[in-house]
Amino acid sequence: MSTKPRDASKYTTDANAAVWNTLPFDDTADFEDASRGYIGTWDPPLQITNEKGKTVWTLAPYMDQTRDAPCPPTVNPSLWRQARLNTMNGLFKVTEGFYQVRAFDMSNMTIIEGAEGLILIDPLISCECAADALRLYRELRKRPDVKVKAVIYTHSHVDHFGGVCGVVDPEDVRAKRVEIVAPADFLEHAVSENVYAGVAMIRRAQYMYGPYLVAGPRGQIDSGLAKGQSIGRISIIAPTRTISRTGDTIELDGVRIEFHMTPGAEAPAEFDFYFPDHRVFCAAENATHTMHNIQTLRGARVRDALAWSKYLNEALDLFGDKTDVLFAQHHWPRWGQERITSFLSKQRDMYRYLNDQTLRMLNKGYTGIEIAEVFEMPQSIAREWFNRGYYGTVNHNVKGIYDRYMGWFDGNPARLHPLPPERSSSKYVELMGGASKVLKAAGAAFDKGEYRWAAELLDKVVFHDPTNTKAKDLLANTLEQLGYQAEAGPWRNFYLMGAQELRDGVTIPSDAPSTDASMFSAMTLDMIFDSLGARLLGPQARERILMNWSFTDTGQHYALEVSNGALSYVAHVRAGADVTVTTTRSTFDAVLLGQLSFRDAVTTQKARLEGSVGKFLEFLLLLDDGDPAFPIVTPRPDIEAAWKGKDRKPPKDPASPEADLVEHEEMSRLHRFLAELPKGC
């Protein structure tokens, strides 16, 4: 089976060519806006490295995506247009005193010149990228010594705070020389949203962003929201001031800012804000140049499209008639009150239309899949470039809205308790006369350009027999054509990642971003213990275990109880514990980060165990691992074995638990689990 990507088929070439006649490609206003105020960038291609010389962000693979570059037949022309816009990088002047560094990471870093120094909005994902963005500003503005006076986090997604330690020294924050401003509940959501399902989310995020695809016309070209994600060091500094009410106004380094709270729409904790002395509005990530995700394909709780629409309506009401410049933390700004009002109102109407028309149809009895198949946006909304489905799509957003209101079950009892894919696929293949006949039918569908139907048939064969190379090869070819036709960056990446893994298997390089100690310190002990509960091998946890944990530096005490296969805890010690662990939170964090082995913590008396060491080891042995490389387009390993924990490697020396305790690596495995948190919006 060839592992190389194929050319676009005749049907794909024709489908992509037809896009030119459906959208206003002669409207070049976005290109003018995206280049307006350009000051400069580093000599191309942009490449940012860490202290070890490893590249954490580069635009080198995208240098062919220039403004006038012709669209390859393997790319949807609408997505190609967005990809070219997202490649425009460097320092831009938005208006007097307001600057943005764009395409130095997934998000923008906005820089406001205050009375004495700088106010930074959203310091990117990685410390290296944020530091380089600030260095670019200082060099091009010829202000090498200008200090950062404040940082604003617009919301709780990591691409809007993770690089903070690249631009701010935490000691300056502790000394009150730098202020950190964030929306209410920011810290909780910043570190908790992805903790519990983190392994699964990051695996699916690999499909959503396509970091392991070769960048280029037959591979990854864009995510719709940006080029992709950096892989540098992630950090966090806790806010020194939180905002909780719409209308709250503060002054940072002489700059007045009025806040508008928007929780539960694009992010659990978010605000946008207005600069009354400058007639400038920061839309955070609530209004960008794409339809956003109501339910992200990487996996997350469904967002509230109705609330999203209402927040945009409030922003229009509060600031619309007094805003001359709008910028967001992705993409490029807009200028002019009329254009800004049109932008906000049509984004508002887009999310409201999605919500209300899905509800109208589900109340007629139609399911999410059925509604999504016929759902059409009004042309007055759909023809606006900023409402195109580059990141979210009409199809998967409608399904997400249905899920938010109705859940996974469509109400048909025949679908209440279906067979799992492996079992049903085998029965379907047998019923259809065997794999060869299904392959023949799928091949005929492929030859007619019926790629969705071909994919459905071939998926049955692959899940019936994952060793069938002909089925995998044809399914890879099929998914590839679907990817080439996709307007949404995440759809393209999902299809092409699926095709690649069908051909090559799962190959994940060991270049994951590193997590700064500040991220672990920001996690509460409740979050950490809840994450342990999500790893507990319940079917094997037959014996009751009661452990006391005491943290001498913070004065916190917990009792953890394992009973009936479940983990519970209270924030105080309990009598009759099997074992007591006494340590410091800083030592605990070091163990979680892999900076200190549990062996060394015990032998250096940074951690002390009293009571049954065997019980403590028993608990550690009950902590299961997620699989960061689980298959997606082929059957998963034996679920019965995984459920019972029989898929795990045995401990080094199960006959000697006391001796094995100090060698045990379960705590560092917890570090790996917590470190693999997905990024993105």
XYZ file of C-alpha atoms in Angstrom:
681
model
C 0.000 0.000 0.000
C 1.462 3.352 -1.051
C 1.868 5.817 1.783
C 2.081 8.921 -0.396
C -0.868 11.330 -0.686
C -2.707 11.127 -4.007
C -3.713 13.810 -6.480
C -7.152 15.355 -6.494
C -9.649 13.231 -8.402
C -11.725 14.631 -11.268
C -14.697 14.962 -8.906
C -12.643 16.809 -6.308
C -11.083 19.076 -8.925
C -14.543 19.909 -10.285
C -16.024 20.437 -6.813
C -13.237 22.824 -5.831
C -13.443 24.653 -9.163
C -17.165 25.215 -8.596
C -16.436 27.092 -5.360
C -15.052 29.994 -7.394
C -18.566 30.655 -8.707
C -20.334 30.580 -5.329
C -18.393 33.130 -3.273
C -17.295 36.760 -3.841
C -13.604 36.185 -4.511
C -13.397 39.647 -6.071
C -13.921 41.116 -2.581
C -10.375 41.754 -1.387
C -11.205 43.916 1.643
C -9.873 41.288 4.047
C -6.474 41.364 2.363
C -6.397 45.131 2.681
C -7.394 44.919 6.357
C -4.927 42.117 7.109
C -2.018 44.096 5.645
C -3.048 47.514 6.973
C -0.587 49.013 9.419
C 2.157 46.498 8.631
C 5.474 47.541 10.171
C 7.686 44.503 9.704
C 8.689 41.001 10.727
C 11.828 38.898 11.055
C 13.557 37.839 7.874
C 11.416 35.065 6.382
C 10.743 32.349 6.990
C 9.700 33.018 10.576
C 11.164 30.385 12.894
C 11.112 30.459 16.703
C 13.273 28.077 18.712
C 13.615 27.209 22.374
C 16.753 27.376 24.510
C 17.861 23.984 23.171
C 17.541 25.108 19.563
C 14.395 23.107 18.896
C 11.849 24.765 16.616
C 8.609 25.468 18.477
C 6.947 27.563 15.756
C 7.704 28.154 12.101
C 6.008 29.545 9.012
C 8.598 28.017 6.679
C 6.195 25.409 5.215
C 3.688 28.113 4.308
C 5.878 30.465 2.290
C 4.043 29.496 -0.913
C 0.779 30.836 0.541
C 1.305 34.366 -0.734
C -1.543 36.715 -1.538
C -1.470 35.956 -5.273
C -0.530 32.272 -5.045
C -2.782 30.087 -7.233
C -4.977 27.581 -5.435
C -3.902 23.936 -5.868
C -6.646 21.509 -6.971
C -6.147 19.631 -3.676
C -7.389 22.604 -1.613
C -10.829 24.182 -1.348
C -10.367 27.726 -2.757
C -12.234 29.286 0.161
C -9.914 27.632 2.693
C -6.910 28.572 0.542
C -8.007 32.202 0.757
C -8.208 31.992 4.554
C -4.849 30.218 4.742
C -3.148 33.010 2.785
C -4.643 35.624 5.098
C -3.483 33.701 8.178
C 0.075 33.556 6.840
C 0.493 37.345 6.983
C 2.777 37.818 9.970
C 4.657 40.421 11.945
C 4.003 43.645 13.836
C 1.007 45.729 12.771
C -0.226 49.119 13.939
C -3.961 48.884 14.634
C -4.471 52.512 15.644
C -2.560 55.092 17.636
C -1.042 53.323 20.651
C -2.411 49.867 19.692
C -0.300 47.183 17.986
C -0.635 43.480 17.224
C 1.873 40.729 16.579
C 0.155 38.199 14.316
C 1.009 34.661 13.206
C 3.740 34.230 15.818
C 1.532 31.513 17.331
C -2.080 30.408 17.125
C -3.397 33.678 18.568
C -2.493 37.361 18.326
C -0.645 39.269 21.015
C -2.009 42.803 21.270
C 0.300 45.494 22.663
C -1.044 48.765 24.042
C 1.261 51.656 24.803
C 0.411 53.039 28.235
C 1.668 56.049 30.142
C 4.840 54.353 31.393
C 4.998 50.958 29.719
C 3.039 48.282 27.880
C -0.256 46.481 28.399
C -0.242 43.054 26.736
C -3.410 41.226 25.755
C -3.131 37.417 25.492
C 0.541 36.333 25.522
C 0.102 33.400 23.113
C 0.537 29.655 23.842
C 4.276 29.359 24.359
C 6.767 31.417 26.324
C 9.233 31.359 23.436
C 6.684 32.768 20.975
C 5.473 35.463 23.363
C 9.047 36.533 24.122
C 9.859 36.723 20.422
C 6.714 38.738 19.702
C 7.621 41.259 22.397
C 11.199 41.403 21.122
C 9.891 42.183 17.626
C 7.805 45.060 18.991
C 10.693 46.492 20.997
C 13.057 46.343 18.045
C 10.731 47.747 15.394
C 9.337 50.441 17.683
C 12.876 51.211 18.886
C 11.884 50.838 22.534
C 14.348 48.198 23.762
C 13.889 48.919 27.462
C 10.141 49.503 27.672
C 8.594 47.495 30.527
C 5.421 45.445 30.643
C 3.092 47.035 33.194
C 0.043 44.773 32.829
C -1.239 41.643 31.103
C -4.875 40.930 30.250
C -6.070 37.366 29.674
C -9.266 37.566 27.608
C -10.290 33.999 28.436
C -9.358 30.601 29.769
C -8.019 28.836 26.639
C -4.293 28.205 26.729
C -3.497 30.076 23.509
C -4.426 33.250 25.389
C -2.245 32.895 28.477
C 0.330 30.093 28.129
C 3.244 32.294 27.074
C 2.967 34.740 29.966
C 6.270 33.761 31.591
C 7.997 34.660 28.345
C 7.018 38.318 28.759
C 6.616 38.721 32.529
C 8.809 37.664 35.443
C 6.563 36.157 38.147
C 8.653 38.011 40.724
C 7.527 41.321 39.194
C 3.931 40.219 39.673
C 4.570 39.245 43.293
C 6.245 42.635 43.841
C 3.183 44.366 42.315
C 5.217 45.851 39.496
C 3.017 44.035 36.949
C -0.724 43.482 37.132
C -2.521 40.443 35.667
C -6.204 40.989 34.808
C -8.612 38.171 33.922
C -12.330 37.348 33.946
C -13.937 35.828 37.037
C -13.286 32.079 37.446
C -10.428 32.270 34.945
C -7.914 30.270 36.962
C -10.291 27.404 37.706
C -11.257 26.972 34.061
C -7.775 27.599 32.668
C -6.376 24.542 34.418
C -9.450 22.336 34.756
C -11.359 22.385 31.466
C -9.153 19.749 29.850
C -7.748 17.861 32.839
C -10.177 14.998 33.179
C -10.486 13.967 29.521
C -7.112 15.411 28.594
C -5.551 12.333 26.989
C -8.508 11.771 24.665
C -8.789 15.467 23.859
C -5.157 15.846 22.892
C -5.313 12.737 20.714
C -8.304 14.146 18.859
C -6.646 17.564 18.724
C -3.904 15.895 16.677
C -6.589 15.148 14.103
C -8.119 18.624 14.398
C -4.896 20.588 13.869
C -2.891 18.063 11.832
C 0.533 18.713 13.408
C 1.907 15.419 12.078
C 0.773 16.006 8.506
C 3.324 17.323 6.059
C 2.456 20.967 5.488
C 1.573 21.689 1.892
C -1.110 21.374 -0.801
C -1.686 17.673 -0.042
C -1.388 18.060 3.704
C -1.895 20.614 6.444
C -2.336 24.191 5.243
C -4.272 25.924 8.041
C -6.661 25.388 10.944
C -9.054 28.133 9.845
C -8.400 30.065 13.035
C -4.625 30.220 12.489
C -1.797 28.221 10.929
C -1.600 25.822 13.860
C -0.222 25.625 17.387
C 3.244 26.179 18.817
C 4.948 23.464 20.881
C 6.971 25.506 23.344
C 6.846 25.960 27.120
C 3.401 26.606 28.603
C 3.036 28.678 31.770
C 0.520 30.594 33.835
C 0.585 33.397 36.388
C -2.480 33.772 38.570
C -4.488 36.972 38.061
C -3.955 39.809 40.515
C -7.320 41.313 39.604
C -10.469 39.619 38.304
C -13.463 41.236 36.628
C -16.928 39.877 37.350
C -19.488 42.457 36.181
C -20.334 44.038 32.861
C -19.679 47.751 33.086
C -16.748 47.449 35.482
C -14.143 49.994 34.410
C -10.499 50.034 35.444
C -7.391 51.980 34.539
C -4.135 50.235 33.614
C -1.058 52.395 33.146
C -3.249 55.379 32.299
C -5.525 53.476 29.875
C -9.232 53.204 30.755
C -10.961 49.893 29.974
C -14.662 49.010 30.264
C -15.459 45.295 30.491
C -18.298 43.176 29.100
C -18.657 39.690 30.624
C -19.295 36.785 28.226
C -18.976 33.499 30.187
C -20.174 30.200 28.746
C -20.048 31.057 25.055
C -16.666 30.704 23.336
C -15.024 29.865 26.684
C -16.245 29.161 30.236
C -14.550 32.345 31.512
C -14.244 35.234 29.071
C -14.768 38.944 28.633
C -14.420 41.458 25.842
C -13.780 45.133 26.515
C -13.899 48.702 25.257
C -11.389 51.547 25.374
C -13.587 54.650 25.783
C -10.781 57.163 25.271
C -9.776 55.541 21.989
C -13.147 54.307 20.570
C -11.605 50.843 20.244
C -13.321 47.496 21.005
C -11.484 44.223 21.721
C -13.798 41.349 20.776
C -11.576 38.735 22.489
C -12.523 35.516 20.628
C -16.250 36.183 20.492
C -16.172 37.674 16.996
C -13.494 36.519 14.558
C -13.245 36.024 10.802
C -14.854 32.589 10.823
C -17.844 30.719 12.137
C -16.541 29.386 15.426
C -17.158 26.023 17.084
C -20.320 25.423 19.067
C -18.934 21.951 19.690
C -15.260 21.531 18.914
C -14.199 18.379 17.091
C -11.365 17.758 19.556
C -14.034 17.228 22.207
C -15.388 19.555 24.885
C -18.683 20.518 26.424
C -21.141 22.029 23.962
C -21.086 25.812 23.957
C -24.174 27.992 24.182
C -24.949 29.464 20.752
C -27.900 31.414 22.156
C -25.788 33.067 24.852
C -23.095 33.762 22.261
C -25.599 35.601 20.072
C -26.926 37.564 23.036
C -23.440 38.634 24.097
C -22.761 39.981 20.610
C -26.083 41.798 20.736
C -25.105 43.344 24.075
C -21.736 44.393 22.677
C -23.486 46.085 19.764
C -25.838 47.863 22.123
C -23.092 48.954 24.503
C -20.332 49.867 22.090
C -21.517 49.646 18.474
C -22.284 53.319 17.896
C -19.073 54.503 19.520
C -16.501 52.096 18.074
C -14.201 53.083 15.225
C -11.768 50.159 15.488
C -12.448 46.497 16.344
C -9.746 43.910 16.880
C -9.862 40.337 18.157
C -7.252 37.911 19.413
C -7.302 35.947 16.164
C -7.233 37.227 12.587
C -7.164 40.917 11.618
C -9.027 44.080 12.712
C -11.856 46.038 11.115
C -12.089 49.797 10.830
C -15.103 52.071 10.446
C -18.268 52.133 12.509
C -20.555 50.927 9.724
C -18.335 47.963 8.837
C -17.918 47.041 12.507
C -21.664 47.183 13.148
C -22.322 44.997 10.108
C -19.684 42.496 11.249
C -20.999 42.169 14.806
C -24.651 42.064 13.783
C -24.121 39.366 11.154
C -22.042 37.254 13.514
C -24.781 37.718 16.115
C -27.441 36.662 13.611
C -25.374 33.669 12.492
C -25.210 32.122 15.974
C -28.848 32.970 16.683
C -29.977 31.428 13.394
C -27.999 28.266 14.112
C -29.558 27.950 17.561
C -33.156 28.848 16.768
C -33.545 26.965 13.497
C -32.041 23.821 14.999
C -34.598 24.099 17.801
C -37.405 24.686 15.297
C -36.533 21.527 13.424
C -35.863 19.304 16.438
C -39.299 20.273 17.728
C -40.689 18.830 14.496
C -39.005 15.556 15.436
C -35.923 15.702 13.229
C -32.589 14.492 14.559
C -29.298 16.352 14.588
C -27.954 14.400 11.614
C -31.116 15.030 9.619
C -31.232 18.739 10.434
C -27.561 19.242 9.622
C -28.028 17.642 6.199
C -30.568 20.244 5.013
C -29.583 23.257 7.110
C -28.748 26.338 5.048
C -27.766 29.769 6.288
C -29.398 32.796 4.624
C -27.242 34.091 1.783
C -26.996 37.461 3.520
C -25.082 35.656 6.280
C -23.385 32.835 4.375
C -21.743 34.987 1.697
C -19.868 37.050 4.252
C -16.298 35.784 4.405
C -16.231 36.222 8.182
C -19.167 33.813 8.537
C -17.716 30.989 6.474
C -17.098 27.660 8.202
C -13.320 27.676 8.388
C -13.170 26.490 12.019
C -16.679 25.617 13.066
C -19.114 24.467 10.383
C -22.871 24.600 9.945
C -22.962 20.810 9.850
C -21.165 19.947 13.062
C -22.437 23.014 14.930
C -26.046 22.017 14.258
C -25.285 18.550 15.633
C -23.664 20.155 18.663
C -26.695 22.354 19.326
C -28.969 19.309 19.048
C -26.733 17.499 21.527
C -26.832 20.445 23.945
C -30.614 20.383 24.119
C -31.423 16.712 23.498
C -28.316 14.627 24.218
C -26.869 11.754 22.214
C -30.090 9.699 21.841
C -32.365 10.574 18.923
C -35.438 8.969 20.492
C -35.708 5.957 18.191
C -35.694 2.829 20.418
C -34.054 0.819 17.624
C -31.022 3.046 18.232
C -31.184 3.006 22.022
C -28.790 0.081 22.521
C -26.886 -0.489 19.260
C -24.052 -2.936 18.821
C -20.549 -1.436 19.070
C -18.804 -0.764 15.727
C -16.613 -3.878 15.642
C -19.519 -6.273 16.198
C -22.010 -4.513 13.965
C -19.435 -4.084 11.175
C -18.737 -7.806 11.067
C -22.449 -8.577 10.849
C -22.959 -5.998 8.090
C -20.034 -7.335 6.070
C -21.335 -10.893 6.445
C -24.842 -9.799 5.465
C -23.532 -7.987 2.374
C -21.797 -11.128 1.142
C -18.294 -10.652 2.481
C -15.529 -8.088 2.347
C -14.801 -8.501 -1.368
C -18.353 -7.568 -2.337
C -18.361 -4.568 -0.010
C -15.021 -3.480 -1.457
C -16.431 -3.750 -4.965
C -19.428 -1.596 -4.032
C -17.188 0.917 -2.273
C -14.886 1.053 -5.293
C -17.848 1.787 -7.544
C -18.959 4.567 -5.199
C -15.426 5.991 -5.171
C -15.252 5.934 -8.961
C -18.492 7.955 -9.092
C -17.226 10.501 -6.574
C -19.648 9.309 -3.871
C -17.002 9.623 -1.183
C -19.255 9.847 1.859
C -20.970 6.576 0.948
C -17.681 4.916 0.049
C -16.255 5.934 3.434
C -19.253 4.480 5.245
C -18.926 1.146 3.457
C -15.163 0.910 3.866
C -15.338 1.817 7.539
C -17.416 -1.348 8.022
C -14.783 -3.503 6.338
C -11.874 -1.975 8.278
C -13.634 -2.429 11.619
C -14.544 -5.981 10.601
C -10.958 -6.776 9.580
C -8.275 -4.143 10.266
C -5.702 -6.279 8.414
C -7.521 -5.826 5.095
C -4.988 -3.610 3.324
C -7.154 -3.099 0.235
C -9.961 -1.698 2.359
C -7.588 0.532 4.317
C -5.944 1.807 1.145
C -9.247 2.642 -0.516
C -10.595 4.223 2.665
C -7.441 6.355 2.897
C -7.922 7.485 -0.702
C -11.564 8.257 0.038
C -10.906 10.297 3.174
C -8.188 12.159 1.300
C -10.615 13.355 -1.373
C -13.082 14.458 1.301
C -10.260 16.393 2.950
C -9.249 18.074 -0.281
C -12.829 19.310 -0.730
C -13.297 20.575 2.840
C -13.681 24.300 3.462
C -13.023 23.908 7.196
C -9.422 23.528 8.307
C -10.305 21.015 11.059
C -12.369 18.883 8.651
C -9.500 18.781 6.178
C -7.050 17.869 8.924
C -9.320 15.149 10.346
C -9.743 13.512 6.950
C -6.061 13.724 6.031
C -4.877 12.502 9.440
C -7.246 9.550 9.089
C -5.849 8.786 5.646
C -2.273 9.026 6.905
C -2.856 6.697 9.851
C -4.630 4.152 7.665
C -1.508 4.057 5.493
C 1.245 4.447 8.077
C -0.330 3.497 11.393
C -0.198 5.729 14.455
C 3.138 7.527 14.632
C 3.346 10.350 17.178
C 6.699 12.137 17.517
C 7.907 12.928 21.021
C 7.770 16.705 20.557
C 4.882 17.597 22.834
C 4.985 21.026 24.456
C 6.527 21.216 27.908
C 4.428 22.316 30.839
C 5.822 24.938 33.174
C 5.697 24.297 36.921
C 3.308 27.223 37.225
C 0.579 25.202 35.485
C 0.748 22.502 38.163
C 0.943 25.001 40.984
C -2.245 26.596 39.669
C -4.139 23.310 39.961
C -6.006 22.887 43.213
C -5.569 19.670 45.147
C -9.232 18.954 44.463
C -8.485 19.001 40.730
C -5.497 16.704 41.149
C -7.381 14.210 43.303
C -10.355 14.284 40.914
C -7.974 13.465 38.074
C -6.691 10.509 40.125
C -10.273 9.339 40.475
C -10.637 9.435 36.700
C -7.639 7.089 36.462
C -8.702 4.622 39.149
C -9.012 1.074 37.844
C -12.440 0.579 39.357
C -13.025 -3.106 38.480
C -9.862 -4.060 40.404
C -10.348 -1.668 43.329
C -12.118 -4.223 45.502
C -10.493 -3.402 48.839
C -11.173 -0.282 50.870
C -8.182 2.050 51.207
C -8.133 5.125 53.441
C -5.202 7.527 53.095
C -4.494 10.808 54.831
C -2.491 13.447 52.982
C -0.926 16.378 54.836
C 0.809 19.266 53.076
C 2.926 21.057 55.638
C 3.709 24.183 53.598
C 0.087 25.033 52.744
C -1.571 23.620 55.856
C -3.942 21.551 53.727
C -5.094 18.104 54.810
C -7.059 15.524 52.844
C -8.437 12.066 53.434
C -8.759 9.945 50.281
C -10.970 6.883 50.386
C -11.240 4.147 47.803
C -14.405 2.112 48.247
C -16.549 0.135 45.819
C -14.194 1.043 42.996
C -14.628 4.798 43.461
C -12.403 7.502 44.922
C -13.789 10.142 47.274
C -12.084 12.686 49.500
C -12.682 15.299 52.164
C -10.555 18.310 53.070
C -9.484 17.052 56.495
C -7.800 13.966 57.919
C -9.808 11.020 59.209
C -9.151 8.564 61.995
C -8.221 4.993 61.160
C -6.302 5.717 57.971
C -4.294 2.854 56.481
C -1.452 5.192 55.594
C -0.561 8.853 56.055
C 1.501 10.764 53.491
C 3.180 13.911 54.788
C 4.902 16.176 52.286
C 4.820 19.706 50.888
C 2.823 20.954 47.949
C 6.061 22.015 46.274
C 7.441 18.469 46.609
C 4.163 17.029 45.343
C 4.319 19.343 42.310
C 7.930 18.340 41.651
C 6.922 14.663 41.643
C 4.008 15.382 39.301
C 6.334 17.292 36.982
C 8.840 14.454 36.932
C 11.499 16.700 38.481
C 11.741 14.440 41.535
C 11.167 10.706 41.799
C 9.045 9.404 44.636
C 12.048 7.346 45.685
C 14.132 10.479 46.185
C 11.280 12.270 47.919
C 11.100 9.478 50.497
C 14.827 8.886 50.927
C 15.543 12.623 51.316
C 12.656 12.915 53.794
C 10.765 15.355 51.596
C 7.911 12.890 51.847
C 7.100 10.619 54.773
C 4.888 7.530 54.884
C 3.371 6.277 58.120
C 1.306 3.124 58.299
C 0.833 0.478 55.638
C 3.267 1.047 52.806
C 1.638 -1.887 51.058
C -1.734 -0.127 51.040
C -0.139 2.955 49.537
C 1.489 0.889 46.813
C -1.820 -0.888 46.240
C -3.388 2.507 45.544
C -0.593 3.490 43.155
C -0.986 0.217 41.281
C -4.675 0.979 40.793
C -3.904 4.136 38.815
C -4.488 3.392 35.147
C -2.980 5.248 32.206
C -4.735 6.695 29.219
C -3.400 5.809 25.793
C -2.051 8.946 24.081
C -1.751 7.077 20.775
C -5.035 5.182 20.650
C -6.250 4.312 17.133
C -9.145 6.290 15.699
C -9.740 4.997 12.160
C -9.111 1.362 13.058
C -10.556 -0.717 15.910
C -9.312 -0.023 19.415
C -7.589 -2.807 21.367
C -9.706 -5.343 23.237
C -12.116 -3.261 25.304
C -12.821 -6.120 27.704
C -9.134 -6.324 28.607
C -8.898 -2.536 28.930
C -11.961 -2.426 31.181
C -10.453 -4.998 33.518
C -6.960 -3.495 33.397
C -5.472 -6.522 31.685
C -3.915 -4.335 29.001
C -1.403 -2.866 31.466
C 2.229 -3.833 31.893
C 2.946 -5.611 35.210
C 4.997 -3.788 37.878
C 8.724 -4.468 38.004
C 8.671 -6.554 41.174
C 5.119 -7.357 42.279
C 6.402 -9.808 44.886
C 8.096 -7.056 46.863
C 5.777 -4.062 47.230
C 7.794 -2.377 49.978
C 11.020 -2.626 47.981
C 9.236 -1.593 44.803
C 7.619 1.484 46.328
C 10.618 3.742 46.041
C 11.211 2.558 42.461
C 7.605 2.986 41.425
C 6.946 5.364 38.584
C 3.190 5.785 38.973
C 3.544 9.342 40.245
C 5.625 10.347 37.243
C 3.031 8.658 35.053
C 0.550 11.037 36.638
C 2.830 13.840 35.482
C 2.623 12.592 31.912
C -1.152 12.365 32.155
C -1.477 15.935 33.404
C 1.153 17.298 31.030
C -0.711 16.138 27.946
C -3.433 18.744 28.147
C -4.890 19.800 24.791
C -4.679 23.352 23.612
C -6.906 25.481 21.642
C -10.296 27.004 21.324
